[in-house]
Amino acid sequence: MVNRKSNAAVKVKTTMLDQAASLLDDLPEKPEATVSLRQAIELLQDDLRSSLDKGYGYEELAGVLAEQGIEISPSTLKRYLALSQKESGRPRRRRTRRTKPEDEE
C-alpha cells in the first residue's frame, strides 16, 4: 500500500494549468467509433435521398445497406429518413403525379 498525501495537499503551478488548458483546447475532434442506426441514416441521408430520386425503393436500399453490415428494415429506413428530413428543416420531396396523356381521356 502506498502512502499518499490527500489530494487537497497536492499543489499545481498555474503555469501548468495554462499549458494543460492550451493542450486540451487544441485537441482535434475525436471521431466516434460507433454511431446509432438512426445517426447512420442521418449521415447517409443525402445519398439515400439521391438513390430514391433515381427510382430505388426502400427495400432495395435496405438491402444495399445490409450488404455493408447496416441491418435496417425498409419501414425503419423510411421513418428515420422522414425524421431526419423533419429535423433538418428540409422541404419534403414531392412526388410528381402521373397524368394521362390528353388523347387517352
PDB file of C-alpha atoms in Angstrom:
ATOM      1  CA  MET A   1       0.000   0.000   0.000  1.00  0.00           C
ATOM      2  CA  VAL A   2       1.360   3.425  -0.963  1.00  0.00           C
ATOM      3  CA  ASN A   3       1.251   6.301   1.499  1.00  0.00           C
ATOM      4  CA  ARG A   4      -0.002   9.419  -0.292  1.00  0.00           C
ATOM      5  CA  LYS A   5      -0.961  12.825   0.830  1.00  0.00           C
ATOM      6  CA  SER A   6      -4.572  13.725   0.349  1.00  0.00           C
ATOM      7  CA  ASN A   7      -5.436  15.295  -2.985  1.00  0.00           C
ATOM      8  CA  ALA A   8      -6.100  18.577  -1.213  1.00  0.00           C
ATOM      9  CA  ALA A   9      -2.406  18.747  -0.263  1.00  0.00           C
ATOM     10  CA  VAL A  10      -1.171  18.337  -3.887  1.00  0.00           C
ATOM     11  CA  LYS A  11      -0.097  21.672  -5.370  1.00  0.00           C
ATOM     12  CA  VAL A  12      -0.224  22.508  -9.076  1.00  0.00           C
ATOM     13  CA  LYS A  13       1.550  25.502 -10.587  1.00  0.00           C
ATOM     14  CA  THR A  14      -0.703  27.889 -12.503  1.00  0.00           C
ATOM     15  CA  THR A  15       1.673  27.781 -15.492  1.00  0.00           C
ATOM     16  CA  MET A  16       0.987  24.050 -15.667  1.00  0.00           C
ATOM     17  CA  LEU A  17      -2.740  24.797 -15.740  1.00  0.00           C
ATOM     18  CA  ASP A  18      -2.312  27.241 -18.604  1.00  0.00           C
ATOM     19  CA  GLN A  19      -0.270  24.718 -20.575  1.00  0.00           C
ATOM     20  CA  ALA A  20      -2.768  21.933 -19.896  1.00  0.00           C
ATOM     21  CA  ALA A  21      -5.706  24.159 -20.866  1.00  0.00           C
ATOM     22  CA  SER A  22      -3.974  25.123 -24.100  1.00  0.00           C
ATOM     23  CA  LEU A  23      -3.205  21.489 -24.968  1.00  0.00           C
ATOM     24  CA  LEU A  24      -6.764  20.400 -24.192  1.00  0.00           C
ATOM     25  CA  ASP A  25      -8.182  23.239 -26.257  1.00  0.00           C
ATOM     26  CA  ASP A  26      -6.015  22.275 -29.245  1.00  0.00           C
ATOM     27  CA  LEU A  27      -7.095  18.619 -29.265  1.00  0.00           C
ATOM     28  CA  PRO A  28      -8.857  17.717 -32.532  1.00  0.00           C
ATOM     29  CA  GLU A  29     -12.402  16.395 -32.523  1.00  0.00           C
ATOM     30  CA  LYS A  30     -12.247  12.677 -31.846  1.00  0.00           C
ATOM     31  CA  PRO A  31     -14.446  10.700 -34.240  1.00  0.00           C
ATOM     32  CA  GLU A  32     -16.959   8.340 -32.725  1.00  0.00           C
ATOM     33  CA  ALA A  33     -16.118   4.694 -33.140  1.00  0.00           C
ATOM     34  CA  THR A  34     -19.789   3.777 -33.461  1.00  0.00           C
ATOM     35  CA  VAL A  35     -22.993   5.629 -34.121  1.00  0.00           C
ATOM     36  CA  SER A  36     -26.596   4.646 -33.607  1.00  0.00           C
ATOM     37  CA  LEU A  37     -28.578   3.274 -36.512  1.00  0.00           C
ATOM     38  CA  ARG A  38     -30.572   6.486 -36.650  1.00  0.00           C
ATOM     39  CA  GLN A  39     -27.374   8.572 -36.734  1.00  0.00           C
ATOM     40  CA  ALA A  40     -26.027   6.360 -39.522  1.00  0.00           C
ATOM     41  CA  ILE A  41     -29.115   7.008 -41.643  1.00  0.00           C
ATOM     42  CA  GLU A  42     -28.861  10.719 -40.877  1.00  0.00           C
ATOM     43  CA  LEU A  43     -25.239  10.722 -42.070  1.00  0.00           C
ATOM     44  CA  LEU A  44     -26.240   8.870 -45.257  1.00  0.00           C
ATOM     45  CA  GLN A  45     -29.463  10.794 -45.872  1.00  0.00           C
ATOM     46  CA  ASP A  46     -28.259  12.787 -48.896  1.00  0.00           C
ATOM     47  CA  ASP A  47     -27.034   9.644 -50.668  1.00  0.00           C
ATOM     48  CA  LEU A  48     -30.181   7.739 -49.715  1.00  0.00           C
ATOM     49  CA  ARG A  49     -32.454  10.508 -50.988  1.00  0.00           C
ATOM     50  CA  SER A  50     -30.462  10.670 -54.201  1.00  0.00           C
ATOM     51  CA  SER A  51     -30.960   6.923 -54.677  1.00  0.00           C
ATOM     52  CA  LEU A  52     -34.688   7.302 -54.050  1.00  0.00           C
ATOM     53  CA  ASP A  53     -34.767  10.022 -56.702  1.00  0.00           C
ATOM     54  CA  LYS A  54     -33.086   7.564 -59.096  1.00  0.00           C
ATOM     55  CA  GLY A  55     -36.017   5.219 -58.632  1.00  0.00           C
ATOM     56  CA  TYR A  56     -34.744   2.806 -55.995  1.00  0.00           C
ATOM     57  CA  GLY A  57     -37.137   1.744 -53.274  1.00  0.00           C
ATOM     58  CA  TYR A  58     -36.674   1.497 -49.531  1.00  0.00           C
ATOM     59  CA  GLU A  59     -36.462  -2.289 -49.709  1.00  0.00           C
ATOM     60  CA  GLU A  60     -33.659  -2.146 -52.266  1.00  0.00           C
ATOM     61  CA  LEU A  61     -31.774   0.477 -50.251  1.00  0.00           C
ATOM     62  CA  ALA A  62     -32.165  -1.560 -47.055  1.00  0.00           C
ATOM     63  CA  GLY A  63     -30.615  -4.460 -48.977  1.00  0.00           C
ATOM     64  CA  VAL A  64     -27.664  -2.358 -50.085  1.00  0.00           C
ATOM     65  CA  LEU A  65     -27.119  -1.202 -46.503  1.00  0.00           C
ATOM     66  CA  ALA A  66     -27.389  -4.801 -45.231  1.00  0.00           C
ATOM     67  CA  GLU A  67     -24.570  -5.794 -47.607  1.00  0.00           C
ATOM     68  CA  GLN A  68     -22.420  -3.258 -45.743  1.00  0.00           C
ATOM     69  CA  GLY A  69     -23.419  -4.616 -42.338  1.00  0.00           C
ATOM     70  CA  ILE A  70     -26.050  -1.971 -41.625  1.00  0.00           C
ATOM     71  CA  GLU A  71     -29.150  -4.021 -40.850  1.00  0.00           C
ATOM     72  CA  ILE A  72     -32.334  -1.956 -41.129  1.00  0.00           C
ATOM     73  CA  SER A  73     -35.862  -2.745 -42.241  1.00  0.00           C
ATOM     74  CA  PRO A  74     -37.331  -0.762 -45.122  1.00  0.00           C
ATOM     75  CA  SER A  75     -40.015   0.723 -42.856  1.00  0.00           C
ATOM     76  CA  THR A  76     -37.445   1.872 -40.277  1.00  0.00           C
ATOM     77  CA  LEU A  77     -35.300   3.339 -43.042  1.00  0.00           C
ATOM     78  CA  LYS A  78     -38.283   5.294 -44.339  1.00  0.00           C
ATOM     79  CA  ARG A  79     -39.163   6.543 -40.851  1.00  0.00           C
ATOM     80  CA  TYR A  80     -35.593   7.577 -39.991  1.00  0.00           C
ATOM     81  CA  LEU A  81     -35.254   9.440 -43.288  1.00  0.00           C
ATOM     82  CA  ALA A  82     -38.524  11.258 -42.629  1.00  0.00           C
ATOM     83  CA  LEU A  83     -37.390  12.184 -39.112  1.00  0.00           C
ATOM     84  CA  SER A  84     -34.010  13.460 -40.291  1.00  0.00           C
ATOM     85  CA  GLN A  85     -35.707  15.494 -43.020  1.00  0.00           C
ATOM     86  CA  LYS A  86     -38.108  16.993 -40.499  1.00  0.00           C
ATOM     87  CA  GLU A  87     -35.288  17.838 -38.058  1.00  0.00           C
ATOM     88  CA  SER A  88     -33.059  19.355 -40.733  1.00  0.00           C
ATOM     89  CA  GLY A  89     -35.876  21.630 -41.892  1.00  0.00           C
ATOM     90  CA  ARG A  90     -35.616  20.466 -45.469  1.00  0.00           C
ATOM     91  CA  PRO A  91     -38.733  20.718 -47.578  1.00  0.00           C
ATOM     92  CA  ARG A  92     -40.444  17.430 -48.254  1.00  0.00           C
ATOM     93  CA  ARG A  93     -39.764  15.798 -51.561  1.00  0.00           C
ATOM     94  CA  ARG A  94     -42.953  15.911 -53.541  1.00  0.00           C
ATOM     95  CA  ARG A  95     -43.859  13.175 -55.904  1.00  0.00           C
ATOM     96  CA  THR A  96     -44.988  14.161 -59.321  1.00  0.00           C
ATOM     97  CA  ARG A  97     -48.332  12.766 -60.270  1.00  0.00           C
ATOM     98  CA  ARG A  98     -48.594  10.922 -63.470  1.00  0.00           C
ATOM     99  CA  THR A  99     -51.260  12.312 -65.686  1.00  0.00           C
ATOM    100  CA  LYS A 100     -52.849  10.560 -68.571  1.00  0.00           C
ATOM    101  CA  PRO A 101     -51.993  11.987 -71.970  1.00  0.00           C
ATOM    102  CA  GLU A 102     -54.830  14.108 -73.258  1.00  0.00           C
ATOM    103  CA  ASP A 103     -55.649  11.710 -76.094  1.00  0.00           C
ATOM    104  CA  GLU A 104     -56.357   8.889 -73.574  1.00  0.00           C
ATOM    105  CA  GLU A 105     -59.050  10.751 -71.642  1.00  0.00           C
TER     106      GLU A 105
END
